[in-house]
Amino acid sequence: MKLMQMTTEESTIVRKTKELCQAMLDEPEYVEIRQRLDSFIANEEAKSQYQNLSEKGEYLQHKQQQGVELTPEEVSEYETQREAFMNNPIARGFLSAQEEMNKVQQSVSEYVSKTFELGRVPTTEDLDSGSCGQGCGCHH
């Protein structure tokens, strides 16, 4: 019964989560990231390069996993496609935007996970990536 109250539309958690989402949307950095993503989506050449590169990479990876040696021509063709993609400023913008969005998502997720784990709002020290936390045995 209590769990249901925490996930309803009117709950404090949902309301605060929406506020966090709005705060992210209001960040100038987010607006710039979103513009780079939208530029990529609107650019057929960049999308086609990305699709072709992804398919070629998957094909070569599958081939390697089957124990088949890649030919120098296949590797060269892939590298040429990759270089052309990376030379496209819209494609580079897309990749960096994806990376930045992933970092934000990981950060938010890490804070939430640590909050559940610790039962309090985590400090910067709690989130230090050099340590796995208490009980892991690494003691960084």
PDB file of C-alpha atoms in Angstrom:
ATOM      1  CA  MET A   1       0.000   0.000   0.000  1.00  0.00           C
ATOM      2  CA  LYS A   2       2.770   2.452   0.926  1.00  0.00           C
ATOM      3  CA  LEU A   3       4.752   1.626  -2.238  1.00  0.00           C
ATOM      4  CA  MET A   4       1.748   2.480  -4.396  1.00  0.00           C
ATOM      5  CA  GLN A   5       1.534   5.927  -2.794  1.00  0.00           C
ATOM      6  CA  MET A   6       5.183   6.640  -3.687  1.00  0.00           C
ATOM      7  CA  THR A   7       4.624   6.047  -7.388  1.00  0.00           C
ATOM      8  CA  THR A   8       1.331   7.848  -7.914  1.00  0.00           C
ATOM      9  CA  GLU A   9       1.169  10.968 -10.055  1.00  0.00           C
ATOM     10  CA  GLU A  10       0.703  13.218  -7.005  1.00  0.00           C
ATOM     11  CA  SER A  11       3.537  11.818  -4.913  1.00  0.00           C
ATOM     12  CA  THR A  12       6.426  13.975  -3.758  1.00  0.00           C
ATOM     13  CA  ILE A  13       8.922  11.672  -5.484  1.00  0.00           C
ATOM     14  CA  VAL A  14       7.214  11.975  -8.863  1.00  0.00           C
ATOM     15  CA  ARG A  15       6.803  15.731  -8.438  1.00  0.00           C
ATOM     16  CA  LYS A  16      10.477  16.180  -7.510  1.00  0.00           C
ATOM     17  CA  THR A  17      11.545  13.908 -10.360  1.00  0.00           C
ATOM     18  CA  LYS A  18       9.592  16.100 -12.762  1.00  0.00           C
ATOM     19  CA  GLU A  19      11.290  19.153 -11.251  1.00  0.00           C
ATOM     20  CA  LEU A  20      14.679  17.511 -11.848  1.00  0.00           C
ATOM     21  CA  CYS A  21      13.692  16.778 -15.443  1.00  0.00           C
ATOM     22  CA  GLN A  22      12.652  20.386 -15.950  1.00  0.00           C
ATOM     23  CA  ALA A  23      15.901  21.618 -14.377  1.00  0.00           C
ATOM     24  CA  MET A  24      17.862  19.497 -16.856  1.00  0.00           C
ATOM     25  CA  LEU A  25      15.803  20.850 -19.763  1.00  0.00           C
ATOM     26  CA  ASP A  26      16.431  24.414 -18.570  1.00  0.00           C
ATOM     27  CA  GLU A  27      20.216  23.989 -18.538  1.00  0.00           C
ATOM     28  CA  PRO A  28      21.889  25.834 -21.437  1.00  0.00           C
ATOM     29  CA  GLU A  29      24.184  22.836 -21.913  1.00  0.00           C
ATOM     30  CA  TYR A  30      21.173  20.592 -22.440  1.00  0.00           C
ATOM     31  CA  VAL A  31      19.750  22.934 -25.054  1.00  0.00           C
ATOM     32  CA  GLU A  32      23.065  22.811 -26.935  1.00  0.00           C
ATOM     33  CA  ILE A  33      23.246  19.001 -26.645  1.00  0.00           C
ATOM     34  CA  ARG A  34      19.676  18.691 -27.901  1.00  0.00           C
ATOM     35  CA  GLN A  35      20.498  20.912 -30.890  1.00  0.00           C
ATOM     36  CA  ARG A  36      23.399  18.636 -31.846  1.00  0.00           C
ATOM     37  CA  LEU A  37      21.158  15.570 -31.602  1.00  0.00           C
ATOM     38  CA  ASP A  38      18.446  17.259 -33.658  1.00  0.00           C
ATOM     39  CA  SER A  39      21.009  18.311 -36.290  1.00  0.00           C
ATOM     40  CA  PHE A  40      22.074  14.705 -36.651  1.00  0.00           C
ATOM     41  CA  ILE A  41      18.502  13.446 -36.889  1.00  0.00           C
ATOM     42  CA  ALA A  42      17.782  15.990 -39.646  1.00  0.00           C
ATOM     43  CA  ASN A  43      20.936  15.122 -41.626  1.00  0.00           C
ATOM     44  CA  GLU A  44      20.361  12.146 -43.928  1.00  0.00           C
ATOM     45  CA  GLU A  45      24.038  11.867 -44.901  1.00  0.00           C
ATOM     46  CA  ALA A  46      25.220  11.621 -41.292  1.00  0.00           C
ATOM     47  CA  LYS A  47      22.482   9.132 -40.403  1.00  0.00           C
ATOM     48  CA  SER A  48      23.356   7.000 -43.430  1.00  0.00           C
ATOM     49  CA  GLN A  49      27.064   7.076 -42.551  1.00  0.00           C
ATOM     50  CA  TYR A  50      26.224   6.040 -38.988  1.00  0.00           C
ATOM     51  CA  GLN A  51      23.958   3.217 -40.134  1.00  0.00           C
ATOM     52  CA  ASN A  52      26.507   1.885 -42.628  1.00  0.00           C
ATOM     53  CA  LEU A  53      29.336   2.095 -40.119  1.00  0.00           C
ATOM     54  CA  SER A  54      27.276   0.337 -37.455  1.00  0.00           C
ATOM     55  CA  GLU A  55      26.245  -2.453 -39.822  1.00  0.00           C
ATOM     56  CA  LYS A  56      29.800  -2.926 -41.063  1.00  0.00           C
ATOM     57  CA  GLY A  57      31.130  -2.982 -37.500  1.00  0.00           C
ATOM     58  CA  GLU A  58      28.540  -5.553 -36.429  1.00  0.00           C
ATOM     59  CA  TYR A  59      29.313  -7.697 -39.471  1.00  0.00           C
ATOM     60  CA  LEU A  60      33.059  -7.634 -38.803  1.00  0.00           C
ATOM     61  CA  GLN A  61      32.562  -8.335 -35.111  1.00  0.00           C
ATOM     62  CA  HIS A  62      30.292 -11.292 -35.899  1.00  0.00           C
ATOM     63  CA  LYS A  63      32.837 -12.597 -38.364  1.00  0.00           C
ATOM     64  CA  GLN A  64      35.605 -12.384 -35.756  1.00  0.00           C
ATOM     65  CA  GLN A  65      33.426 -14.113 -33.155  1.00  0.00           C
ATOM     66  CA  GLN A  66      32.992 -16.979 -35.619  1.00  0.00           C
ATOM     67  CA  GLY A  67      36.775 -17.301 -35.763  1.00  0.00           C
ATOM     68  CA  VAL A  68      37.059 -15.951 -39.298  1.00  0.00           C
ATOM     69  CA  GLU A  69      40.042 -13.712 -39.888  1.00  0.00           C
ATOM     70  CA  LEU A  70      39.263 -10.281 -41.305  1.00  0.00           C
ATOM     71  CA  THR A  71      40.901  -9.385 -44.580  1.00  0.00           C
ATOM     72  CA  PRO A  72      43.045  -6.249 -44.842  1.00  0.00           C
ATOM     73  CA  GLU A  73      40.509  -4.920 -47.363  1.00  0.00           C
ATOM     74  CA  GLU A  74      37.634  -5.310 -44.893  1.00  0.00           C
ATOM     75  CA  VAL A  75      39.561  -3.541 -42.158  1.00  0.00           C
ATOM     76  CA  SER A  76      40.619  -0.783 -44.550  1.00  0.00           C
ATOM     77  CA  GLU A  77      37.056  -0.300 -45.806  1.00  0.00           C
ATOM     78  CA  TYR A  78      35.774  -0.051 -42.235  1.00  0.00           C
ATOM     79  CA  GLU A  79      38.488   2.435 -41.290  1.00  0.00           C
ATOM     80  CA  THR A  80      37.703   4.545 -44.366  1.00  0.00           C
ATOM     81  CA  GLN A  81      33.992   4.596 -43.454  1.00  0.00           C
ATOM     82  CA  ARG A  82      34.845   5.424 -39.847  1.00  0.00           C
ATOM     83  CA  GLU A  83      37.169   8.254 -40.871  1.00  0.00           C
ATOM     84  CA  ALA A  84      34.541   9.731 -43.203  1.00  0.00           C
ATOM     85  CA  PHE A  85      31.986   9.588 -40.393  1.00  0.00           C
ATOM     86  CA  MET A  86      34.338  11.186 -37.876  1.00  0.00           C
ATOM     87  CA  ASN A  87      35.209  13.948 -40.375  1.00  0.00           C
ATOM     88  CA  ASN A  88      31.537  14.920 -40.549  1.00  0.00           C
ATOM     89  CA  PRO A  89      31.057  17.699 -37.937  1.00  0.00           C
ATOM     90  CA  ILE A  90      27.382  16.788 -37.467  1.00  0.00           C
ATOM     91  CA  ALA A  91      28.367  13.183 -36.751  1.00  0.00           C
ATOM     92  CA  ARG A  92      31.050  14.265 -34.266  1.00  0.00           C
ATOM     93  CA  GLY A  93      28.512  16.537 -32.596  1.00  0.00           C
ATOM     94  CA  PHE A  94      26.086  13.642 -32.346  1.00  0.00           C
ATOM     95  CA  LEU A  95      28.656  11.358 -30.733  1.00  0.00           C
ATOM     96  CA  SER A  96      29.754  13.957 -28.202  1.00  0.00           C
ATOM     97  CA  ALA A  97      26.119  14.824 -27.422  1.00  0.00           C
ATOM     98  CA  GLN A  98      25.355  11.142 -26.812  1.00  0.00           C
ATOM     99  CA  GLU A  99      28.361  10.877 -24.512  1.00  0.00           C
ATOM    100  CA  GLU A 100      27.352  13.972 -22.546  1.00  0.00           C
ATOM    101  CA  MET A 101      23.753  12.753 -22.186  1.00  0.00           C
ATOM    102  CA  ASN A 102      25.011   9.374 -20.972  1.00  0.00           C
ATOM    103  CA  LYS A 103      27.206  11.076 -18.355  1.00  0.00           C
ATOM    104  CA  VAL A 104      24.244  13.041 -17.012  1.00  0.00           C
ATOM    105  CA  GLN A 105      22.089   9.919 -16.946  1.00  0.00           C
ATOM    106  CA  GLN A 106      24.813   7.932 -15.169  1.00  0.00           C
ATOM    107  CA  SER A 107      25.318  10.696 -12.634  1.00  0.00           C
ATOM    108  CA  VAL A 108      21.612  10.895 -11.783  1.00  0.00           C
ATOM    109  CA  SER A 109      21.391   7.109 -11.610  1.00  0.00           C
ATOM    110  CA  GLU A 110      24.453   6.934  -9.360  1.00  0.00           C
ATOM    111  CA  TYR A 111      22.988   9.500  -6.961  1.00  0.00           C
ATOM    112  CA  VAL A 112      19.676   7.655  -6.771  1.00  0.00           C
ATOM    113  CA  SER A 113      21.347   4.252  -6.323  1.00  0.00           C
ATOM    114  CA  LYS A 114      23.649   5.564  -3.599  1.00  0.00           C
ATOM    115  CA  THR A 115      20.697   7.186  -1.842  1.00  0.00           C
ATOM    116  CA  PHE A 116      18.949   3.805  -1.686  1.00  0.00           C
ATOM    117  CA  GLU A 117      22.162   2.107  -0.580  1.00  0.00           C
ATOM    118  CA  LEU A 118      23.113   4.640   2.107  1.00  0.00           C
ATOM    119  CA  GLY A 119      19.703   5.792   3.268  1.00  0.00           C
ATOM    120  CA  ARG A 120      20.797   9.427   2.893  1.00  0.00           C
ATOM    121  CA  VAL A 121      21.839  11.886   0.229  1.00  0.00           C
ATOM    122  CA  PRO A 122      25.315  10.836  -0.909  1.00  0.00           C
ATOM    123  CA  THR A 123      28.304  13.136  -0.639  1.00  0.00           C
ATOM    124  CA  THR A 124      30.966  13.592  -3.291  1.00  0.00           C
ATOM    125  CA  GLU A 125      33.148  11.195  -1.324  1.00  0.00           C
ATOM    126  CA  ASP A 126      30.387   8.577  -1.402  1.00  0.00           C
ATOM    127  CA  LEU A 127      30.362   8.791  -5.180  1.00  0.00           C
ATOM    128  CA  ASP A 128      34.135   8.580  -5.589  1.00  0.00           C
ATOM    129  CA  SER A 129      34.596   6.231  -8.542  1.00  0.00           C
ATOM    130  CA  GLY A 130      37.867   4.967  -7.075  1.00  0.00           C
ATOM    131  CA  SER A 131      35.961   2.912  -4.524  1.00  0.00           C
ATOM    132  CA  CYS A 132      33.214   0.363  -4.860  1.00  0.00           C
ATOM    133  CA  GLY A 133      31.866   1.222  -1.411  1.00  0.00           C
ATOM    134  CA  GLN A 134      32.067  -0.494   1.923  1.00  0.00           C
ATOM    135  CA  GLY A 135      32.260  -4.240   1.878  1.00  0.00           C
ATOM    136  CA  CYS A 136      33.657  -4.592  -1.634  1.00  0.00           C
ATOM    137  CA  GLY A 137      37.116  -5.540  -0.408  1.00  0.00           C
ATOM    138  CA  CYS A 138      39.031  -3.135  -2.639  1.00  0.00           C
ATOM    139  CA  HIS A 139      39.361  -0.323  -0.026  1.00  0.00           C
ATOM    140  CA  HIS A 140      40.525   2.384  -2.427  1.00  0.00           C
TER     141      HIS A 140
END
